[in-house]
């Protein structure tokens, strides 16, 4: 806004606007801008800066001490004042003490200043994440509490569950073992070998062992279990059916009905490449309801004859999103598992095996977060 005065003033204002703005004087990003000045003033008067907080504290201290001195003209034997701001200037304590000493004439006067935010320092090195300030040097603060957590590896926990379930089977029982862990393909192959050794030691007749990924289970099932079965057949077309991810009790808003197809990406491209099929030969179809399995795969030969049909149900664990606020949201977490079935598909035994990530998340929600909230 330019209010015209004389020609010389208008010329000076236009010259300043053209050559200085939006900077206060010197031009360049390293110099102060008008926006920065405005932001500093906003933070000052909004008591969002340590200077603004100190100014407000001194104002209240001035008003309170004036009233106290007026109500009690005889003086005091002891006075203590405390001022807490984000970062207290080293001179704040002396300034406040001088003001109170001149007004209250106390025999004993104590002034304490504190820092609400001393910064974070995770180690002894000087790294960029450490707080740096021109007001006061960094002061290492003690943590309110700390936790060192060690969880048994999910691969070990999965084997322990498998041993327990296998021990319940009669000798000579033919069994299909399927497990899910959040480990790499290489590690899952090693775990499958270890499961075969457990079965052999228990005199259980082995049929099949597979260890899938507990993360994106449908994708893992198709690529690790279905694709090898299709590879040995003359398959010309594959249809992948997926169930809707429903919420009939309306307990969750953090969900999409298309969850199960989203988690398959990019299975169509990889399956087509593995089976040497054109991409258009891999089709998706949405099931009408969620009453059956999560996925069903159909493989068709060139003559249209169906040569393979398999289905799979995702293993999920339902829990509150927040252990402290149970009604906030309900979520279904893909979890680990061990199942024993007959070659015909009859379920013999099944048990959930929480993944390593779940173990940490549940501890954080059920133990750590309540400590923080109720501290």
CSV table of C-alpha atoms in Angstrom, one decimal:
chain,number,residue,atom,x,y,z
A,1,UNK,CA,0.0,0.0,0.0
A,2,UNK,CA,1.6,3.3,-1.1
A,3,UNK,CA,0.1,6.5,0.2
A,4,UNK,CA,1.3,9.3,-2.1
A,5,UNK,CA,3.0,12.2,-0.4
A,6,UNK,CA,5.4,14.5,-2.2
A,7,UNK,CA,7.2,13.4,-5.4
A,8,UNK,CA,10.5,12.8,-3.6
A,9,UNK,CA,8.8,10.5,-1.0
A,10,UNK,CA,6.9,8.6,-3.7
A,11,UNK,CA,10.1,8.1,-5.7
A,12,UNK,CA,11.9,6.8,-2.6
A,13,UNK,CA,9.1,4.4,-1.8
A,14,UNK,CA,8.9,3.1,-5.3
A,15,UNK,CA,12.7,2.8,-5.5
A,16,UNK,CA,12.7,0.8,-2.2
A,17,UNK,CA,9.8,-1.4,-3.4
A,18,UNK,CA,11.5,-2.1,-6.7
A,19,UNK,CA,15.0,-2.8,-5.4
A,20,UNK,CA,14.6,-4.2,-1.9
A,21,UNK,CA,11.3,-6.0,-1.5
A,22,UNK,CA,10.5,-8.7,-0.4
A,23,UNK,CA,13.7,-8.3,1.6
A,24,UNK,CA,14.0,-5.8,4.4
A,25,UNK,CA,17.2,-4.2,3.0
A,26,UNK,CA,19.9,-6.3,1.5
A,27,UNK,CA,18.6,-8.6,-1.2
A,28,UNK,CA,19.3,-12.4,-1.2
A,29,UNK,CA,18.0,-15.4,0.6
A,30,UNK,CA,20.6,-15.1,3.3
A,31,UNK,CA,19.2,-11.7,4.4
A,32,UNK,CA,16.1,-10.9,6.4
A,33,UNK,CA,12.8,-10.6,4.5
A,34,UNK,CA,9.6,-8.7,5.3
A,35,UNK,CA,7.9,-12.1,5.7
A,36,UNK,CA,10.4,-13.2,8.3
A,37,UNK,CA,9.9,-9.9,10.2
A,38,UNK,CA,6.1,-10.4,10.1
A,39,UNK,CA,6.5,-14.1,11.2
A,40,UNK,CA,8.8,-13.0,14.1
A,41,UNK,CA,6.2,-10.4,15.2
A,42,UNK,CA,3.5,-13.0,15.0
A,43,UNK,CA,5.4,-15.5,17.1
A,44,UNK,CA,6.4,-12.7,19.6
A,45,UNK,CA,2.9,-11.5,20.2
A,46,UNK,CA,1.5,-15.0,20.1
A,47,UNK,CA,4.1,-16.1,22.7
A,48,UNK,CA,5.4,-18.8,20.4
A,49,UNK,CA,9.0,-17.5,20.6
A,50,UNK,CA,11.2,-17.6,23.7
A,51,UNK,CA,11.6,-13.8,23.5
A,52,UNK,CA,7.8,-13.3,23.4
A,53,UNK,CA,7.3,-15.8,26.3
A,54,UNK,CA,10.0,-14.0,28.3
A,55,UNK,CA,8.4,-10.6,27.6
A,56,UNK,CA,5.0,-11.9,28.7
A,57,UNK,CA,6.4,-13.4,31.8
A,58,UNK,CA,8.2,-10.2,32.8
A,59,UNK,CA,5.0,-8.2,32.2
A,60,UNK,CA,3.0,-10.5,34.5
A,61,UNK,CA,5.9,-10.5,37.0
A,62,UNK,CA,5.9,-6.7,36.9
A,63,UNK,CA,2.1,-6.5,37.5
A,64,UNK,CA,2.0,-9.1,40.2
A,65,UNK,CA,5.0,-7.7,42.1
A,66,UNK,CA,3.5,-4.1,42.0
A,67,UNK,CA,0.3,-5.3,43.5
A,68,UNK,CA,2.1,-7.4,46.1
A,69,UNK,CA,4.3,-4.5,47.1
A,70,UNK,CA,1.3,-2.2,47.4
A,71,UNK,CA,-0.7,-4.8,49.5
A,72,UNK,CA,2.3,-5.6,51.7
A,73,UNK,CA,4.5,-2.4,52.1
A,74,UNK,CA,6.4,-3.9,55.0
A,75,UNK,CA,8.5,-6.2,52.7
A,76,UNK,CA,9.0,-10.0,52.8
A,77,UNK,CA,11.3,-12.4,54.4
A,78,UNK,CA,11.4,-14.7,51.4
A,79,UNK,CA,10.4,-14.5,47.7
A,80,UNK,CA,10.8,-17.1,45.0
A,81,UNK,CA,9.9,-16.6,41.3
A,82,UNK,CA,10.2,-19.1,38.5
A,83,UNK,CA,10.1,-18.3,34.8
A,84,UNK,CA,9.9,-21.1,32.2
A,85,UNK,CA,10.3,-20.4,28.5
A,86,UNK,CA,11.3,-22.4,25.5
A,87,UNK,CA,15.0,-21.2,25.7
A,88,UNK,CA,15.9,-18.9,28.6
A,89,UNK,CA,18.4,-16.2,27.8
A,90,UNK,CA,21.3,-16.3,30.3
A,91,UNK,CA,20.5,-12.7,31.3
A,92,UNK,CA,16.8,-13.3,32.1
A,93,UNK,CA,17.4,-14.5,35.7
A,94,UNK,CA,19.5,-11.4,36.6
A,95,UNK,CA,17.1,-9.0,35.0
A,96,UNK,CA,14.1,-10.5,36.8
A,97,UNK,CA,16.0,-10.6,40.1
A,98,UNK,CA,17.0,-6.9,39.8
A,99,UNK,CA,13.4,-5.9,39.1
A,100,UNK,CA,12.0,-7.9,42.1
A,101,UNK,CA,14.7,-6.7,44.5
A,102,UNK,CA,14.0,-3.1,43.8
A,103,UNK,CA,10.3,-3.6,44.3
A,104,UNK,CA,9.8,-6.2,47.0
A,105,UNK,CA,12.8,-5.6,49.3
A,106,UNK,CA,12.9,-9.3,50.4
A,107,UNK,CA,15.5,-10.6,52.8
A,108,UNK,CA,15.8,-13.8,50.7
A,109,UNK,CA,15.1,-13.6,47.0
A,110,UNK,CA,15.4,-16.6,44.6
A,111,UNK,CA,14.8,-16.4,40.9
A,112,UNK,CA,14.7,-19.6,38.8
A,113,UNK,CA,14.6,-19.8,35.0
A,114,UNK,CA,13.9,-23.0,33.1
A,115,UNK,CA,13.9,-24.2,29.5
A,116,UNK,CA,10.9,-26.0,28.2
A,117,UNK,CA,12.7,-27.3,25.2
A,118,UNK,CA,16.4,-28.1,25.7
A,119,UNK,CA,16.6,-30.0,22.4
A,120,UNK,CA,17.5,-33.6,21.6
A,121,UNK,CA,20.9,-35.1,21.6
A,122,UNK,CA,21.1,-38.8,20.9
A,123,UNK,CA,24.9,-39.2,21.1
A,124,UNK,CA,28.2,-37.5,21.9
A,125,UNK,CA,28.8,-36.5,18.3
A,126,UNK,CA,27.7,-33.2,16.8
A,127,UNK,CA,25.2,-34.2,14.1
A,128,UNK,CA,22.7,-32.0,12.3
A,129,UNK,CA,19.7,-33.4,14.2
A,130,UNK,CA,21.1,-31.9,17.5
A,131,UNK,CA,19.6,-28.6,18.5
A,132,UNK,CA,21.8,-25.6,17.9
A,133,UNK,CA,20.9,-22.2,19.4
A,134,UNK,CA,22.7,-18.9,19.8
A,135,UNK,CA,20.9,-18.2,23.1
A,136,UNK,CA,22.2,-21.0,25.3
A,137,UNK,CA,24.5,-23.9,24.8
A,138,UNK,CA,23.1,-27.4,24.6
A,139,UNK,CA,22.3,-29.0,27.9
A,140,UNK,CA,22.0,-32.8,27.9
A,141,UNK,CA,18.7,-33.8,29.5
A,142,UNK,CA,17.9,-37.2,31.1
A,143,UNK,CA,15.2,-39.3,29.4
A,144,UNK,CA,12.0,-39.6,31.3
A,145,UNK,CA,12.1,-43.3,30.8
A,146,UNK,CA,13.8,-45.7,28.3
A,147,UNK,CA,13.2,-49.2,27.2
A,148,UNK,CA,15.6,-51.8,25.7
A,149,UNK,CA,13.5,-54.4,24.0
A,150,UNK,CA,14.4,-57.9,22.8
A,151,UNK,CA,11.9,-60.1,21.2
A,152,UNK,CA,12.3,-63.8,20.2
A,153,UNK,CA,12.7,-64.0,16.5
A,154,UNK,CA,9.5,-64.9,14.7
A,155,UNK,CA,11.3,-67.7,12.8
A,156,UNK,CA,12.1,-69.4,16.2
A,157,UNK,CA,8.6,-68.7,17.5
A,158,UNK,CA,7.1,-70.2,14.4
A,159,UNK,CA,9.2,-73.4,14.7
A,160,UNK,CA,8.2,-73.7,18.4
A,161,UNK,CA,4.6,-73.5,17.5
A,162,UNK,CA,5.1,-76.0,14.7
A,163,UNK,CA,6.8,-78.5,17.1
A,164,UNK,CA,3.9,-78.1,19.5
A,165,UNK,CA,1.2,-78.7,16.9
A,166,UNK,CA,3.1,-81.6,15.2
A,167,UNK,CA,3.6,-83.3,18.6
A,168,UNK,CA,-0.2,-83.6,18.8
A,169,UNK,CA,-0.5,-85.6,15.6
A,170,UNK,CA,-0.5,-89.4,15.5
A,171,UNK,CA,2.7,-91.1,14.1
A,172,UNK,CA,2.5,-91.7,10.4
A,173,UNK,CA,0.0,-88.9,9.8
A,174,UNK,CA,0.3,-87.5,6.3
A,175,UNK,CA,0.3,-83.7,6.7
A,176,UNK,CA,0.6,-80.5,4.7
A,177,UNK,CA,2.4,-77.7,6.6
A,178,UNK,CA,1.9,-74.1,5.7
A,179,UNK,CA,3.5,-71.2,7.6
A,180,UNK,CA,3.7,-67.5,7.2
A,181,UNK,CA,6.5,-65.2,8.4
A,182,UNK,CA,7.7,-61.7,7.5
A,183,UNK,CA,11.0,-62.8,6.2
A,184,UNK,CA,12.9,-62.8,2.9
A,185,UNK,CA,12.4,-65.6,0.2
A,186,UNK,CA,15.8,-67.0,1.1
A,187,UNK,CA,15.1,-67.1,4.8
A,188,UNK,CA,11.7,-68.7,4.2
A,189,UNK,CA,13.4,-71.5,2.2
A,190,UNK,CA,15.7,-72.2,5.1
A,191,UNK,CA,12.7,-72.3,7.5
A,192,UNK,CA,10.9,-74.7,5.2
A,193,UNK,CA,13.9,-77.1,5.4
A,194,UNK,CA,13.9,-76.8,9.2
A,195,UNK,CA,10.2,-77.6,9.3
A,196,UNK,CA,10.9,-80.8,7.2
A,197,UNK,CA,13.6,-81.8,9.8
A,198,UNK,CA,11.1,-81.3,12.6
A,199,UNK,CA,8.5,-83.4,10.8
A,200,UNK,CA,11.0,-86.2,10.2
A,201,UNK,CA,12.1,-86.2,13.8
A,202,UNK,CA,8.5,-86.6,14.9
A,203,UNK,CA,7.9,-89.5,12.5
A,204,UNK,CA,5.2,-87.6,10.7
A,205,UNK,CA,4.7,-88.6,7.1
A,206,UNK,CA,5.5,-85.5,5.0
A,207,UNK,CA,3.4,-84.3,2.2
A,208,UNK,CA,4.1,-80.7,1.6
A,209,UNK,CA,5.8,-77.8,3.4
A,210,UNK,CA,5.6,-74.2,2.3
A,211,UNK,CA,6.5,-71.0,4.1
A,212,UNK,CA,4.8,-67.9,2.7
A,213,UNK,CA,5.3,-64.3,3.4
A,214,UNK,CA,3.0,-62.9,6.1
A,215,UNK,CA,3.3,-59.5,4.3
A,216,UNK,CA,1.2,-59.4,1.1
A,217,UNK,CA,0.1,-63.0,1.7
A,218,UNK,CA,-2.0,-63.3,-1.5
A,219,UNK,CA,0.9,-62.1,-3.7
A,220,UNK,CA,3.3,-64.6,-1.9
A,221,UNK,CA,0.8,-67.5,-2.2
A,222,UNK,CA,0.3,-66.9,-6.0
A,223,UNK,CA,4.0,-66.5,-6.8
A,224,UNK,CA,5.4,-69.1,-4.4
A,225,UNK,CA,2.7,-71.8,-4.4
A,226,UNK,CA,0.3,-71.4,-7.4
A,227,UNK,CA,2.8,-70.2,-10.1
A,228,UNK,CA,5.1,-73.3,-9.7
A,229,UNK,CA,2.0,-75.6,-10.0
A,230,UNK,CA,0.8,-73.8,-13.1
A,231,UNK,CA,4.3,-73.7,-14.7
A,232,UNK,CA,4.2,-77.4,-15.5
A,233,UNK,CA,0.9,-77.3,-17.3
A,234,UNK,CA,-0.2,-75.9,-20.7
A,235,UNK,CA,-2.0,-72.9,-19.3
A,236,UNK,CA,-3.4,-70.3,-21.6
A,237,UNK,CA,-5.4,-68.2,-19.2
A,238,UNK,CA,-5.5,-67.4,-15.5
A,239,UNK,CA,-8.4,-65.9,-13.6
A,240,UNK,CA,-7.7,-64.5,-10.1
A,241,UNK,CA,-10.7,-64.0,-7.9
A,242,UNK,CA,-10.5,-61.7,-4.9
A,243,UNK,CA,-13.0,-61.1,-2.1
A,244,UNK,CA,-14.2,-57.6,-1.0
A,245,UNK,CA,-12.7,-56.4,2.3
A,246,UNK,CA,-16.0,-55.8,4.1
A,247,UNK,CA,-16.8,-54.2,7.4
A,248,UNK,CA,-20.4,-55.3,8.2
A,249,UNK,CA,-20.2,-54.0,11.8
A,250,UNK,CA,-19.0,-50.6,10.7
A,251,UNK,CA,-16.0,-50.7,13.1
A,252,UNK,CA,-13.4,-49.2,10.8
A,253,UNK,CA,-12.9,-46.1,8.6
A,254,UNK,CA,-9.3,-46.9,7.7
A,255,UNK,CA,-10.1,-49.5,5.1
A,256,UNK,CA,-10.9,-49.9,1.5
A,257,UNK,CA,-13.1,-52.6,0.0
A,258,UNK,CA,-10.4,-53.2,-2.7
A,259,UNK,CA,-7.7,-54.0,-0.1
A,260,UNK,CA,-7.1,-57.6,-1.3
A,261,UNK,CA,-6.6,-56.7,-5.0
A,262,UNK,CA,-4.4,-53.8,-4.1
A,263,UNK,CA,-2.0,-56.1,-2.2
A,264,UNK,CA,-1.6,-58.3,-5.3
A,265,UNK,CA,0.3,-55.6,-7.3
A,266,UNK,CA,2.2,-56.4,-9.5
A,267,UNK,CA,1.3,-60.1,-9.5
A,268,UNK,CA,-0.3,-60.1,-13.0
A,269,UNK,CA,2.9,-58.9,-14.7
A,270,UNK,CA,5.1,-61.3,-12.8
A,271,UNK,CA,2.8,-64.2,-13.2
A,272,UNK,CA,2.5,-63.5,-17.0
A,273,UNK,CA,6.3,-63.4,-17.3
A,274,UNK,CA,6.8,-66.6,-15.3
A,275,UNK,CA,4.2,-68.5,-17.4
A,276,UNK,CA,5.2,-66.9,-20.6
A,277,UNK,CA,1.7,-65.6,-21.2
A,278,UNK,CA,0.6,-62.2,-22.6
A,279,UNK,CA,-0.5,-59.8,-19.9
A,280,UNK,CA,-4.1,-59.8,-21.1
A,281,UNK,CA,-4.3,-63.6,-20.3
A,282,UNK,CA,-4.1,-62.7,-16.5
A,283,UNK,CA,-7.6,-61.5,-15.4
A,284,UNK,CA,-9.0,-60.3,-12.1
A,285,UNK,CA,-12.6,-60.9,-10.9
A,286,UNK,CA,-14.2,-59.6,-7.8
A,287,UNK,CA,-16.2,-62.1,-5.7
A,288,UNK,CA,-19.8,-61.2,-4.8
A,289,UNK,CA,-19.1,-61.5,-1.0
A,290,UNK,CA,-16.5,-62.2,1.6
A,291,UNK,CA,-18.1,-65.4,2.9
A,292,UNK,CA,-15.5,-67.7,1.4
A,293,UNK,CA,-11.7,-67.6,0.8
A,294,UNK,CA,-9.9,-64.3,0.2
A,295,UNK,CA,-8.4,-65.5,-3.2
A,296,UNK,CA,-9.3,-68.2,-5.7
A,297,UNK,CA,-7.2,-68.9,-8.8
A,298,UNK,CA,-8.4,-70.7,-11.9
A,299,UNK,CA,-6.0,-72.0,-14.6
A,300,UNK,CA,-7.4,-72.8,-18.1
A,301,UNK,CA,-5.8,-74.7,-21.0
A,302,UNK,CA,-6.0,-73.5,-24.6
A,303,UNK,CA,-9.1,-75.6,-25.1
A,304,UNK,CA,-10.8,-73.8,-22.2
A,305,UNK,CA,-10.6,-76.8,-19.9
A,306,UNK,CA,-9.9,-75.8,-16.3
A,307,UNK,CA,-6.6,-77.5,-15.2
A,308,UNK,CA,-6.1,-76.0,-11.8
A,309,UNK,CA,-8.2,-74.4,-9.0
A,310,UNK,CA,-6.8,-73.3,-5.7
A,311,UNK,CA,-8.0,-70.9,-3.0
A,312,UNK,CA,-6.4,-69.1,0.0
A,313,UNK,CA,-7.6,-67.2,3.0
A,314,UNK,CA,-5.5,-64.4,4.3
A,315,UNK,CA,-4.6,-64.6,8.0
A,316,UNK,CA,-5.4,-61.4,9.8
A,317,UNK,CA,-5.5,-60.3,13.5
A,318,UNK,CA,-8.1,-57.8,14.4
A,319,UNK,CA,-7.2,-55.3,17.2
A,320,UNK,CA,-7.8,-51.7,18.2
A,321,UNK,CA,-5.5,-49.3,16.2
A,322,UNK,CA,-4.6,-47.7,19.5
A,323,UNK,CA,-4.3,-49.7,22.7
A,324,UNK,CA,-5.0,-46.6,24.8
A,325,UNK,CA,-8.1,-45.5,22.8
A,326,UNK,CA,-10.0,-48.7,22.0
A,327,UNK,CA,-12.9,-47.1,20.3
A,328,UNK,CA,-10.9,-44.9,17.9
A,329,UNK,CA,-10.4,-47.5,15.2
A,330,UNK,CA,-10.3,-51.2,14.6
A,331,UNK,CA,-7.7,-52.6,12.1
A,332,UNK,CA,-7.1,-56.0,10.6
A,333,UNK,CA,-3.3,-56.8,10.6
A,334,UNK,CA,-1.8,-59.4,8.4
A,335,UNK,CA,-0.2,-61.9,10.8
A,336,UNK,CA,2.0,-65.0,10.8
A,337,UNK,CA,0.6,-68.5,11.2
A,338,UNK,CA,1.2,-72.2,11.2
A,339,UNK,CA,-1.5,-74.6,9.9
A,340,UNK,CA,-1.5,-78.4,9.5
A,341,UNK,CA,-3.9,-80.0,7.1
A,342,UNK,CA,-4.4,-83.3,5.4
A,343,UNK,CA,-3.6,-83.6,1.7
A,344,UNK,CA,-7.4,-83.4,1.2
A,345,UNK,CA,-7.6,-80.1,2.9
A,346,UNK,CA,-9.0,-81.1,6.3
A,347,UNK,CA,-7.7,-78.8,9.0
A,348,UNK,CA,-5.7,-80.6,11.7
A,349,UNK,CA,-4.3,-77.7,13.7
A,350,UNK,CA,-3.7,-73.9,13.4
A,351,UNK,CA,-2.2,-71.2,15.5
A,352,UNK,CA,-1.3,-67.6,15.0
A,353,UNK,CA,2.4,-66.5,15.1
A,354,UNK,CA,2.7,-62.7,15.5
A,355,UNK,CA,5.4,-61.2,13.2
A,356,UNK,CA,8.3,-59.3,14.7
A,357,UNK,CA,6.7,-56.0,13.6
A,358,UNK,CA,3.5,-57.0,15.4
A,359,UNK,CA,5.4,-57.9,18.6
A,360,UNK,CA,7.0,-54.4,18.7
A,361,UNK,CA,3.7,-52.6,17.8
A,362,UNK,CA,1.7,-54.4,20.4
A,363,UNK,CA,4.3,-53.6,23.1
A,364,UNK,CA,4.4,-50.0,22.0
A,365,UNK,CA,0.6,-49.7,22.1
A,366,UNK,CA,0.0,-51.7,25.3
A,367,UNK,CA,3.1,-50.8,27.3
A,368,UNK,CA,5.1,-47.9,26.0
A,369,UNK,CA,2.3,-45.5,24.9
A,370,UNK,CA,0.3,-45.7,28.2
A,371,UNK,CA,3.5,-44.7,30.0
A,372,UNK,CA,3.8,-41.7,27.8
A,373,UNK,CA,0.2,-40.7,28.0
A,374,UNK,CA,-0.1,-41.1,31.8
A,375,UNK,CA,3.3,-39.6,32.7
